[in-house]
Coordinates of C-alpha atoms in Angstrom, one line a residue:
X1 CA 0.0 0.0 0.0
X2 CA 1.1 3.6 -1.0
X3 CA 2.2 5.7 2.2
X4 CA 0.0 9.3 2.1
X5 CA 1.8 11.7 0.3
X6 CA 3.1 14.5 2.6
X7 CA 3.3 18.2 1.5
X8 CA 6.8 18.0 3.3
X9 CA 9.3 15.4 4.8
X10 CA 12.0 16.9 6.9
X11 CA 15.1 14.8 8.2
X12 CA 16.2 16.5 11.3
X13 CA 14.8 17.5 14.9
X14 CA 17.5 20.1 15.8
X15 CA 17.6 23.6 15.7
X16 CA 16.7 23.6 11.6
X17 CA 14.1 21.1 11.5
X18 CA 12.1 22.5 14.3
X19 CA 12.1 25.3 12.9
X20 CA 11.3 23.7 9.1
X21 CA 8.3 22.4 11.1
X22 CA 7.0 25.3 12.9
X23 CA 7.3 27.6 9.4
X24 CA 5.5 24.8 6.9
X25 CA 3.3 23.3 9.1
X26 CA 1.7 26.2 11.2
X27 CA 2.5 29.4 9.3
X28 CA 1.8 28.0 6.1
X29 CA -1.0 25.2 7.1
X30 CA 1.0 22.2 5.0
X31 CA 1.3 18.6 6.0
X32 CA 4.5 18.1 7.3
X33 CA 6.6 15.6 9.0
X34 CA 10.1 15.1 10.8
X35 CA 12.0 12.0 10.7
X36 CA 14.1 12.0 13.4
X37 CA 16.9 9.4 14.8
X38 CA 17.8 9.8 17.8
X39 CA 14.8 9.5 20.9
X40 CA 14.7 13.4 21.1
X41 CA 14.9 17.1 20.1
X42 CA 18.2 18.6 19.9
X43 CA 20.0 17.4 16.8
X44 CA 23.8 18.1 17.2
X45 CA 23.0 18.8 21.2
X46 CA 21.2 15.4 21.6
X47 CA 24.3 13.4 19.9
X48 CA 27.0 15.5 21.7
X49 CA 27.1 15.4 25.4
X50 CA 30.4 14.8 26.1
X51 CA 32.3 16.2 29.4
X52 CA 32.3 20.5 29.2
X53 CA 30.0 19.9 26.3
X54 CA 29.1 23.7 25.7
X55 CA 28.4 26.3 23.3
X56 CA 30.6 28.7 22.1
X57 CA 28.1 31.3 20.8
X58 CA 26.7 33.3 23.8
X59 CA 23.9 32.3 25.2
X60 CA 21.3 35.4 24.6
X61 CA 22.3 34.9 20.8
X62 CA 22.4 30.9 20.8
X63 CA 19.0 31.2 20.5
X64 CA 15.9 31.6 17.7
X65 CA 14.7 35.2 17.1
X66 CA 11.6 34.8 15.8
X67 CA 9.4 34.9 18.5
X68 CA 9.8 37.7 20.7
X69 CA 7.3 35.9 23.3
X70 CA 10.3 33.1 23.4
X71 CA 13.0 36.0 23.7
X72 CA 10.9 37.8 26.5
X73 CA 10.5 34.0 28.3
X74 CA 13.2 32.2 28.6
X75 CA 16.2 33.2 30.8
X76 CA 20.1 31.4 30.3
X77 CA 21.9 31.1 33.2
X78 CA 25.3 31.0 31.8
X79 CA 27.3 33.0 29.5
X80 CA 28.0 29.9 27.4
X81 CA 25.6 27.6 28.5
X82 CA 26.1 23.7 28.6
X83 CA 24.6 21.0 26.7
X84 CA 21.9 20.0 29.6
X85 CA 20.6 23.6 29.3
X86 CA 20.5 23.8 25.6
X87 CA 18.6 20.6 25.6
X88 CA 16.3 21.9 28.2
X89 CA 15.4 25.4 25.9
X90 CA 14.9 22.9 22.8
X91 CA 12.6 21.0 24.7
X92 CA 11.1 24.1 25.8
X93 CA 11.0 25.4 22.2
X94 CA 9.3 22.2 20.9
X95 CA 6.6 22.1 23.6
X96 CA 5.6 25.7 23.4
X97 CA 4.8 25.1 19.7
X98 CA 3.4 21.3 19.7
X99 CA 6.1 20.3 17.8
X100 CA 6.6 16.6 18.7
X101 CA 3.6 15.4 17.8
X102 CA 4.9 15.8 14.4
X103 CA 7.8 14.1 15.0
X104 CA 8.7 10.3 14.5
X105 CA 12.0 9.9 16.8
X106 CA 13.8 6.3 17.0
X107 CA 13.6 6.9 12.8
X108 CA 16.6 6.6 11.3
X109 CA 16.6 7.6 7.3
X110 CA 18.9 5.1 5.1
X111 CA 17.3 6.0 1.5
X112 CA 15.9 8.9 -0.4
X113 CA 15.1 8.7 -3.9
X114 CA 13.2 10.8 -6.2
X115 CA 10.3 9.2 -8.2
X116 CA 10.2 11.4 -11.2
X117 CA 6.4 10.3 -12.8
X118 CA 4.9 11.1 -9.6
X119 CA 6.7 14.6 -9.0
X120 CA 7.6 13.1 -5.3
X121 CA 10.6 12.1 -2.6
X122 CA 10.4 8.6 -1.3
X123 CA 11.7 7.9 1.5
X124 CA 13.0 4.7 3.9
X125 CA 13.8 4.1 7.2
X126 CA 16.1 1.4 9.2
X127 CA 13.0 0.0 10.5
X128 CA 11.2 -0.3 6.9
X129 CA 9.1 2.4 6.9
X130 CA 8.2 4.5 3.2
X131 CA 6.7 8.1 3.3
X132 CA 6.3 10.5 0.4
X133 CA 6.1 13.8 0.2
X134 CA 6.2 16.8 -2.4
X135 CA 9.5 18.5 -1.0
X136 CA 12.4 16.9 0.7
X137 CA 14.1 19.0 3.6
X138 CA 17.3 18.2 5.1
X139 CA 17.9 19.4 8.5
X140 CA 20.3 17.3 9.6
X141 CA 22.7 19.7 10.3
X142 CA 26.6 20.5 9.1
X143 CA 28.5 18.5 12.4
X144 CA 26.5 15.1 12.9
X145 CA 28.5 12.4 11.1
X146 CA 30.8 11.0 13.4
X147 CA 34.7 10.6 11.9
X148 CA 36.2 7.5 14.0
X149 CA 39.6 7.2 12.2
X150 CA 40.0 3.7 11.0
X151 CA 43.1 2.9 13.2
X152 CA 44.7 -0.5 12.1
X153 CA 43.7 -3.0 15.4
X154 CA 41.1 -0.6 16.8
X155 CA 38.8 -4.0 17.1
X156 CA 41.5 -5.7 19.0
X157 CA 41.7 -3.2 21.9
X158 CA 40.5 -4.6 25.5
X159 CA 39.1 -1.6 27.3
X160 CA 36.0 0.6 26.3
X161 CA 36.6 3.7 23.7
X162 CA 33.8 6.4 23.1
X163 CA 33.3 8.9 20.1
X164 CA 32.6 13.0 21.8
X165 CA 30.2 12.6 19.1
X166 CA 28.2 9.5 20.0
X167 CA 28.6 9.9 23.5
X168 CA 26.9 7.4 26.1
X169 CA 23.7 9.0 27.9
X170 CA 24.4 7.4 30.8
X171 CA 27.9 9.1 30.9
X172 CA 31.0 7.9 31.6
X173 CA 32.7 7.5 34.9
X174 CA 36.8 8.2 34.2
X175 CA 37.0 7.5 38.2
X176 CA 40.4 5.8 38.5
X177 CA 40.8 5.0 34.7
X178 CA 44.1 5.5 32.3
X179 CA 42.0 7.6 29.8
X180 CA 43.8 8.3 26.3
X181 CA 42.2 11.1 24.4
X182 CA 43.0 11.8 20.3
X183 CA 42.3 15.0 19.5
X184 CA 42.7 18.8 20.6
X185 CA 40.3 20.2 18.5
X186 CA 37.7 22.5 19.5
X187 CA 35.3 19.5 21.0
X188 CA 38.7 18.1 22.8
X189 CA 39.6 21.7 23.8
X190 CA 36.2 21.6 25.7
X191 CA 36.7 17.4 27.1
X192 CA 40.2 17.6 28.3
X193 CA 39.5 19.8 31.4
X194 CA 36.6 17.9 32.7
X195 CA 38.2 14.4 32.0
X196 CA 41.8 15.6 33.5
X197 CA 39.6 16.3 36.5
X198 CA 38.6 12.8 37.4
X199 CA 41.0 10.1 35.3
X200 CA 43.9 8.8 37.1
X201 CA 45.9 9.9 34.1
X202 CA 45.0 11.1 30.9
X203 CA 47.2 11.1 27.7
X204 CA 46.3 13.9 25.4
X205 CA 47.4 12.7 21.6
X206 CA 47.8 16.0 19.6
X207 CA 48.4 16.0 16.0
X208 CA 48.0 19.5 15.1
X209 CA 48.3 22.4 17.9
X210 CA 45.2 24.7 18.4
X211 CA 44.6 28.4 19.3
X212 CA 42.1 28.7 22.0
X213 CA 41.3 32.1 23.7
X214 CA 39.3 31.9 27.3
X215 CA 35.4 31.5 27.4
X216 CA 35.5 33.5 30.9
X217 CA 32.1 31.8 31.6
X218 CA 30.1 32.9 34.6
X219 CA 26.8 32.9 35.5
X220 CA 24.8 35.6 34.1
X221 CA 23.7 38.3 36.4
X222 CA 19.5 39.8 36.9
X223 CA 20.8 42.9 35.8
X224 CA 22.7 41.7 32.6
X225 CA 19.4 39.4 31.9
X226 CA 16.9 42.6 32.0
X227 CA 19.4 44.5 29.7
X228 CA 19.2 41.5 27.1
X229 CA 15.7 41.8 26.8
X230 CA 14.9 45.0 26.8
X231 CA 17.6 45.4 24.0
X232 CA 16.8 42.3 22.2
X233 CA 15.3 43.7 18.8
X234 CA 18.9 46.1 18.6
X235 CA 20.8 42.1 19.6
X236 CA 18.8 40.6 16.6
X237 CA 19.5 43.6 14.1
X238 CA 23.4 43.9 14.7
X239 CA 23.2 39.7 14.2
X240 CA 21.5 39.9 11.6
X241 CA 23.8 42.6 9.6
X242 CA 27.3 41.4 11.1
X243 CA 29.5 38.8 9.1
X244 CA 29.5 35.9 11.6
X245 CA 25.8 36.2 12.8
X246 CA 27.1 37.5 16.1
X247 CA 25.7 40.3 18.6
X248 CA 28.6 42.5 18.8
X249 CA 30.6 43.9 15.2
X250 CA 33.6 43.4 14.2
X251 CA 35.9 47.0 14.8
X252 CA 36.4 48.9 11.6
X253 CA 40.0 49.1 12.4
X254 CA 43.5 48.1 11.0
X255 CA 46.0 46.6 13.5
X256 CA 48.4 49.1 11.8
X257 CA 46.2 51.9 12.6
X258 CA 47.0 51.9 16.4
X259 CA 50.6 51.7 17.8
X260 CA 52.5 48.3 19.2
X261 CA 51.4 49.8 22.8
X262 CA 47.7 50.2 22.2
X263 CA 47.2 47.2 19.9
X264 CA 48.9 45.4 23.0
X265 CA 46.1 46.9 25.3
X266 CA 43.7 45.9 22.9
X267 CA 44.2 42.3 23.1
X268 CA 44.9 42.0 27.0
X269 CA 41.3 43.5 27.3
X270 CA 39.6 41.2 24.8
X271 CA 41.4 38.4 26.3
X272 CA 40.7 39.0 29.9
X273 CA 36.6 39.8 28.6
X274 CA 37.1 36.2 27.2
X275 CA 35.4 34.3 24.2
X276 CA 35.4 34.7 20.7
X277 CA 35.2 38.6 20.5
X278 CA 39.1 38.8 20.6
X279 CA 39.0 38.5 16.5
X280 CA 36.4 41.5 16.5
X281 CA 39.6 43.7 17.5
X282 CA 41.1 44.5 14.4
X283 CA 38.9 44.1 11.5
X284 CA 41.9 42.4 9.0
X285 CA 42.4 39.4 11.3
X286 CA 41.4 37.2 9.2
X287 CA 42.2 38.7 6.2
X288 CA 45.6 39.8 6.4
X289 CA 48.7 37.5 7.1
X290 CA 50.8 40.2 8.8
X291 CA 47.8 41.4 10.9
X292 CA 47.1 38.0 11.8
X293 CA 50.7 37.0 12.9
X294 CA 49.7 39.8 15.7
X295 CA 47.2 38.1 16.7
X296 CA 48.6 34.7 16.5
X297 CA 51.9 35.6 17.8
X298 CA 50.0 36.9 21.4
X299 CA 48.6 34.2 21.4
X300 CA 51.5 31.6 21.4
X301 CA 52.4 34.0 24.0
X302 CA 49.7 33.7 26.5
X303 CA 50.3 29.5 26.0
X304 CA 53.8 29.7 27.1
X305 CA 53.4 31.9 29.5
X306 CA 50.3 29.6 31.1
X307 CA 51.8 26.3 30.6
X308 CA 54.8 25.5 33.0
X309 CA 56.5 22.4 31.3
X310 CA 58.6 23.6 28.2
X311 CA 58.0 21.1 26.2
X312 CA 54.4 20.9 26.5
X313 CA 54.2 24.9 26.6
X314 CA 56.5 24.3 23.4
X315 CA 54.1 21.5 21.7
X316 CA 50.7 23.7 22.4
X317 CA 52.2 27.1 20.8
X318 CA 53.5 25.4 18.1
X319 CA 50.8 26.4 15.2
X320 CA 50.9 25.6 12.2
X321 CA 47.9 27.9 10.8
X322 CA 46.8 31.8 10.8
X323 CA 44.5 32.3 14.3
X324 CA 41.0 31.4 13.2
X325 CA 41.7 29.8 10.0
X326 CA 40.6 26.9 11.6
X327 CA 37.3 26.9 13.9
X328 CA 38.7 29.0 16.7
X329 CA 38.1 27.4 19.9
X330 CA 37.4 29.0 23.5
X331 CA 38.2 27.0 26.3
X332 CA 37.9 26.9 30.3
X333 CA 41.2 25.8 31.9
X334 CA 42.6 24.3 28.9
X335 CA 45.8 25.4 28.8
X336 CA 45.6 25.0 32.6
X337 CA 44.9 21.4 32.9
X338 CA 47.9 20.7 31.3
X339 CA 49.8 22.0 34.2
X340 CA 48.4 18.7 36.1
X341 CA 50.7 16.2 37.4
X342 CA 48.5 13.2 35.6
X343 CA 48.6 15.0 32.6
X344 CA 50.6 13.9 29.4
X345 CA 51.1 15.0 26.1
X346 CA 51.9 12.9 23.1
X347 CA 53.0 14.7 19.5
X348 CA 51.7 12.3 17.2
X349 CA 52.7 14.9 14.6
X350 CA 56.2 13.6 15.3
X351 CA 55.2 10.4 16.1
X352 CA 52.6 9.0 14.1
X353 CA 50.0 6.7 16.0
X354 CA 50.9 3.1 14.4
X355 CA 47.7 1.4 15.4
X356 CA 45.8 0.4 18.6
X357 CA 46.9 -2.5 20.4
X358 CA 44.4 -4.6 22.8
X359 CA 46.4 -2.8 25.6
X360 CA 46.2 0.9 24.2
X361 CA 47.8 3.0 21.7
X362 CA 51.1 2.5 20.0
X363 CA 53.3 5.0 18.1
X364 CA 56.2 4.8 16.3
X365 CA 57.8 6.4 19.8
X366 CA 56.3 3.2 22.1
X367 CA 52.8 2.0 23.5
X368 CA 50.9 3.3 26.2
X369 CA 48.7 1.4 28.2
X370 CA 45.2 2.8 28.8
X371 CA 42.1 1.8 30.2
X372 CA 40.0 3.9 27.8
X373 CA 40.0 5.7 24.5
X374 CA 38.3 8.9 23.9
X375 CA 38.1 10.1 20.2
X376 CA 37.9 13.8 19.8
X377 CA 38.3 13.2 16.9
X378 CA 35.5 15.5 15.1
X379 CA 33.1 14.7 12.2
X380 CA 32.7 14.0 8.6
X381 CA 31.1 18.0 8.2
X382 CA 29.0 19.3 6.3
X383 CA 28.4 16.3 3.2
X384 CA 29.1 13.6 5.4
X385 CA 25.4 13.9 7.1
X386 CA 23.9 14.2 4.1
X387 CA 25.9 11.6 1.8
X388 CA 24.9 9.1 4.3
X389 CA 21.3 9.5 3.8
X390 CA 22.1 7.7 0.3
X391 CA 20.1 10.3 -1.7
X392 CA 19.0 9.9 -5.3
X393 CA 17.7 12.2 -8.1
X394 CA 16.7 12.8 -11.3
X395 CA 17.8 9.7 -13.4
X396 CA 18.9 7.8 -10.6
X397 CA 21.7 9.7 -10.3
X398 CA 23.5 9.4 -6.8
X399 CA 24.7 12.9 -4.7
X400 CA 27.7 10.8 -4.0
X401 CA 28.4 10.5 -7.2
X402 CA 27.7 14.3 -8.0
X403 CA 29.6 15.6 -5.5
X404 CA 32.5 13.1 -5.5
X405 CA 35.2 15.9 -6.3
X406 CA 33.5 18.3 -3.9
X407 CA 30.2 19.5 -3.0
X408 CA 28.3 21.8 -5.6
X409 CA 25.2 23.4 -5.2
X410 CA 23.5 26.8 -5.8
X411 CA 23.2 29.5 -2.5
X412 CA 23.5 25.9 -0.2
X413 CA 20.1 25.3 -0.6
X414 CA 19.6 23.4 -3.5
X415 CA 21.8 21.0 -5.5
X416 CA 21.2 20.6 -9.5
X417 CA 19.3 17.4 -10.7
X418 CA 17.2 16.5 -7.1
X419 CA 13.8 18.6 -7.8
X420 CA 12.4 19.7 -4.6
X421 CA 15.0 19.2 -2.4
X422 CA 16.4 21.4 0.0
X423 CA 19.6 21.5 1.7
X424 CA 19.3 23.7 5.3
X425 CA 23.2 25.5 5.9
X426 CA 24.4 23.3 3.0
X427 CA 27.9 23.1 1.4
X428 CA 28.3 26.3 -0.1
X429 CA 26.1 28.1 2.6
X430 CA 27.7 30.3 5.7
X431 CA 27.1 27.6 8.3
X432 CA 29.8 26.9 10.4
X433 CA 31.5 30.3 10.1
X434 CA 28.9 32.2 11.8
X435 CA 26.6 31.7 15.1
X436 CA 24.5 29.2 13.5
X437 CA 20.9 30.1 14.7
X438 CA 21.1 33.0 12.3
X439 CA 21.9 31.4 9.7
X440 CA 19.3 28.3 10.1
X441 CA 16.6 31.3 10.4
X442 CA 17.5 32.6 7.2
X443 CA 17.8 29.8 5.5
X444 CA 14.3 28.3 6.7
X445 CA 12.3 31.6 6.2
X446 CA 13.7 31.7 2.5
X447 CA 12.9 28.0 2.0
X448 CA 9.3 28.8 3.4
X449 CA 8.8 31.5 1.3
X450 CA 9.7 29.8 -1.7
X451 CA 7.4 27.0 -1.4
X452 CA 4.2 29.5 -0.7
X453 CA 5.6 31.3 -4.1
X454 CA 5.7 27.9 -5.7
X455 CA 2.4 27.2 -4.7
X456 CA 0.5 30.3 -5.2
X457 CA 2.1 30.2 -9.1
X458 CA 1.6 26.6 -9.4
X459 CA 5.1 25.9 -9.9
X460 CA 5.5 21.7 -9.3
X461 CA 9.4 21.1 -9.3
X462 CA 12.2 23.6 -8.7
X463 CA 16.4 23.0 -8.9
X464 CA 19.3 25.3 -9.7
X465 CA 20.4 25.9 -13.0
X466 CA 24.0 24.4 -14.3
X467 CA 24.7 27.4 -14.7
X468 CA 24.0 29.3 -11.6
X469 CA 25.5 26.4 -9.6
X470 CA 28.9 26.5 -11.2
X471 CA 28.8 30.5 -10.7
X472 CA 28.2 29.6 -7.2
X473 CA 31.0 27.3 -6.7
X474 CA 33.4 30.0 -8.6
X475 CA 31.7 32.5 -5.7
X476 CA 32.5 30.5 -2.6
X477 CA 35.5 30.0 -3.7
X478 CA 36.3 33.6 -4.5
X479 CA 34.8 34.1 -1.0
X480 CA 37.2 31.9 1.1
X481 CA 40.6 33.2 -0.7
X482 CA 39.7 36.7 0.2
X483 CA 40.3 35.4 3.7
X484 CA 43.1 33.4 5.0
X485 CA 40.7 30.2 5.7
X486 CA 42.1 27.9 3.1
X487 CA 45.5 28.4 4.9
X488 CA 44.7 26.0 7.0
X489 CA 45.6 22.4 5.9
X490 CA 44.3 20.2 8.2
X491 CA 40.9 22.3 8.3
X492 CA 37.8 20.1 8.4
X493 CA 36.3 23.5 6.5
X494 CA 38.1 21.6 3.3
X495 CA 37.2 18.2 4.7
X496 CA 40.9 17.2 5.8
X497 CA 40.1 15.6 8.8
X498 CA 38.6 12.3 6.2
X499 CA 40.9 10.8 4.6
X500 CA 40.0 10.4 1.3
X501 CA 37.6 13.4 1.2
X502 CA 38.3 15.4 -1.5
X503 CA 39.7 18.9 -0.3
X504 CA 37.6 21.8 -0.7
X505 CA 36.8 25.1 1.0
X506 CA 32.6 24.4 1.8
X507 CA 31.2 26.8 3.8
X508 CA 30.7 30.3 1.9
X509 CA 33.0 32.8 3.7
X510 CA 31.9 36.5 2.2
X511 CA 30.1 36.4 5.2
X512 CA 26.5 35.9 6.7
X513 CA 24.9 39.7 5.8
X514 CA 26.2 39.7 2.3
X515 CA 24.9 36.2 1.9
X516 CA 21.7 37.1 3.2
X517 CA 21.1 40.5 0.7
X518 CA 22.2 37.8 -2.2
X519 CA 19.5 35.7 -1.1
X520 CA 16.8 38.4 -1.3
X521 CA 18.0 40.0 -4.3
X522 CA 17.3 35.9 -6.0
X523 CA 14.4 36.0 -4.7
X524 CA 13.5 39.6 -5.8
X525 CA 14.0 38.8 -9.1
X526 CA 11.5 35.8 -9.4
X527 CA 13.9 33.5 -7.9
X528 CA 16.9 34.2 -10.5
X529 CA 18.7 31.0 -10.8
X530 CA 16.7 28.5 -10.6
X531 CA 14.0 26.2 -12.7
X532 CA 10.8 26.6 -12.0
X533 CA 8.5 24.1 -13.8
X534 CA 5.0 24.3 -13.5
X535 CA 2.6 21.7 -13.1
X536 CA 0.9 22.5 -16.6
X537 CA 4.1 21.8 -18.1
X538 CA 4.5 18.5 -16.5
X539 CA 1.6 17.2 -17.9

């Protein structure tokens, strides 16, 4: 028997496909559905809950903006709040708008395939479920796909390891445990600290060195919570006009507009205020190596100065990439925690891990014995959530196969050859280089309003054109070499961290406002750039 045909079928209950939901579904009255897998809201936040788990937007603009009853309502308690209270405001969020009932959780998808005669997405689960529906949504977000490296003997190894990723929702107890972790990267930054605190011992395995500037996280204050909300619609505006979806700008200042002295000030004061506002200094950071070697050089600083062995202190400052070419981490008592007696550092850089062995980890410099592994070891971002949802178009053509030399597709949202299929903070979308709530907004409202203008004109199926996709591509990466982001090798924004992933620069980096007035002006121009067939011509 057929499955009813949905008006939509959205894959994702995080941030984006809540949201998906709540725009189709009660602002536009369509039949719409979420397929989610795990047993929850929460997307990336339901997945990831390892130890210091926690934001690194702040909290008043970690948040959705488009219900000032929801802005007026709810009340952080942190500056940068943790993964329990982030999956306590989604709950919230979901609730206030009757959202789960239109939710299937415990529903993995494993297929997608468009059926061409029928003008509709089919769709499969694990468990053997179909559905259908007129427009396919992905919301299933740019950091979900777990990357466990394949390390030769990994199945041989004796004790327990864990992905940051796929963490266990009962937790882990480290109580007495040899605990190995791979990875310093922003999610290991944040892991290190909290596991240091209650392993025996705890070997840190660091391939590449990482910047990280202090989160200074405290509890927000009554008076600081008033001020947010009665300045919220100015908080929006600036977040919604600022490059990296942010609430505070970026200065409109050259480091070689102020003296050595007062550049110096500059940074001691953004580094004592903490978080990710200390590349808002100097507005060529990130554009200019020389300017950036400022940064990055004070940096380096602060690690030696804060880490007491030399050799570690040595290890940890020694970058290989401009300051925020890669994500640019914050962290509480990183740096710190590798003051502790327990603590270890292993340069796998120079000493390559060989493979895991039943007792632990060996590298070409010896084996270390360890009770548990913890992979920090980040995901396959951006395509890999979506290549695994084995997706199909026009012809029978694969996505993996279209984007096997790199992702393509036109504004992020829509990739040539699967009609009716949309891609929320896709390859070639901001994304990951601004706070992400903006751009999911923008990118659901636009989707929304599209298929009310595709409705109202009787327009059936809609994709990019070839064209406007490979102008795209050119843009993003136009976009990414006016910045020092592809100077990052090992960058999982070009899909390094996988081997075998072909290396290119995904997320567009001109910026979230400029992306956004590009998006309008498409729009303005009866959706300039892509096919709109209506249903008179399809029969």
């Amino acid at each position: 028997m057929n499955p009813p045909v949905l008006d939509a079928l959205i894959i994702g209950a995080g941030f984006s496909g809540m949201y998906q939901l709540h725009c189709l579904r009660d602002r536009q009255g369509l039949s719409a559905l979420v397929l989610e897998a795990g047993a929850g809201v929460g997307g990336t936040w339901y997945w990831n809950r390892y130890p210091g788990a926690r934001c690194d937007s702040e909290s008043h603009s970690y948040c959705y903006s488009f219900s000032q009853e929801m802005l007026q309502e709810w009340e952080w308690s942190e500056r940068y709040p943790e993964q329990p209270e982030i999956m306590r405001y989604m709950n919230y969020v979901a609730d206030k708008f009757d959202l789960k009932r239109d939710i299937r959780f415990n529903t993995r998808v494993i297929a997608a395939h468009w059926d061409a005669p029928a003008n509709l997405w089919r769709v499969e689960t694990e468990a053997g479920q179909s559905y259908a529906a007129r427009y396919l949504i992905t919301a299933v977000g740019c950091l979900s796909t777990a990357n466990v490296p394949k390390f030769l003997g990994l199945e041989s190894y004796e004790g327990r390891w864990v992905h940051t990723g796929e963490w266990p929702h009962e937790g882990v107890d480290f109580t007495g445990l040899r605990v190995g972790q791979i990875g310093t990267g922003s999610t290991g930054i944040q892991s290190i600290p909290v596991i240091a605190a209650q392993a025996a011992s705890l070997t840190v395995f660091q391939r590449t060195a990482n910047y990280s500037t202090p989160a200074r996280n405290h509890p927000l204050s009554p008076e600081f919570q008033a001020w947010v909300k009665a300045n919220y619609g100015e908080i929006v505006q600036t977040m919604r006009e600022t490059r990296n979806g942010h609430w505070f700008r970026i200065k409109d200042r050259s480091i070689f507009d102020v003296t050595d002295e007062e550049r110096e000030a500059a940074f001691e004061e953004s580094w004592e205020k903490g978080g990710l506002q200390f590349r808002s200094e100097f507005g060529d950071i990130t554009t200019n190596l020389e300017a950036n070697s400022k940064a990055a050089e004070f940096i380096k600083r602060k690690i030696r100065e804060t880490v007491k062995d030399p050799e570690k202190a040595r290890l940890l400052s020694d970058i290989d990439h401009p300051y925020a070419a890669k994500r640019p981490p914050i962290d509480t008592g990183y740096f710190e925690a590798m003051n502790l007696d327990h603590v270890s550092l292993v340069d796998v850089k120079a000493n390559p891990i060989v493979e895991i062995t039943p007792k632990g980890v060996r590298t070409t410099a010896g084996e270390y014995e360890l009770d548990m592994i913890v992979f920090a070891t980040g995901f396959d971002a951006m395509t890999g959530p979506l290549l695994r949802l084995n997706i199909t178009g026009r012809d029978g053509v694969a996505l993996r196969d279209v984007w096997a030399a790199g992702p393509r597709s036109y504004l992020g949202l829509q990739v040539e050859g699967f009609p009716n299929m949309f891609t929320i903070t896709g390859p070639g979308s901001p994304s990951v280089l601004t706070n992400m709530p903006v751009a999911i907004e923008q990118h659901v409202e636009f989707i929304t309003t599209l298929i009310a203008h595709m409705r109202a004109e009787g327009v059936a199926r809609i994709e990019p054109e070839a064209e406007a996709v490979a102008d795209w591509l050119v843009k993003v990466n136009e976009a990414s070499h006016e910045t020092l982001l592809p100077q990052a090798a090992s960058s999982w924004y070009l899909g390094a961290n996988v081997p075998g992933k072909p290396r290119v620069f995904m997320p567009y980096a001109g910026g979230m406002a400029k992306y956004r007035g590009i998006c309008e002006e498409v729009a303005a121009e009866g959706y300039k750039g892509f096919v709109l067939e209506r249903e008179t011509a399809l029969t």
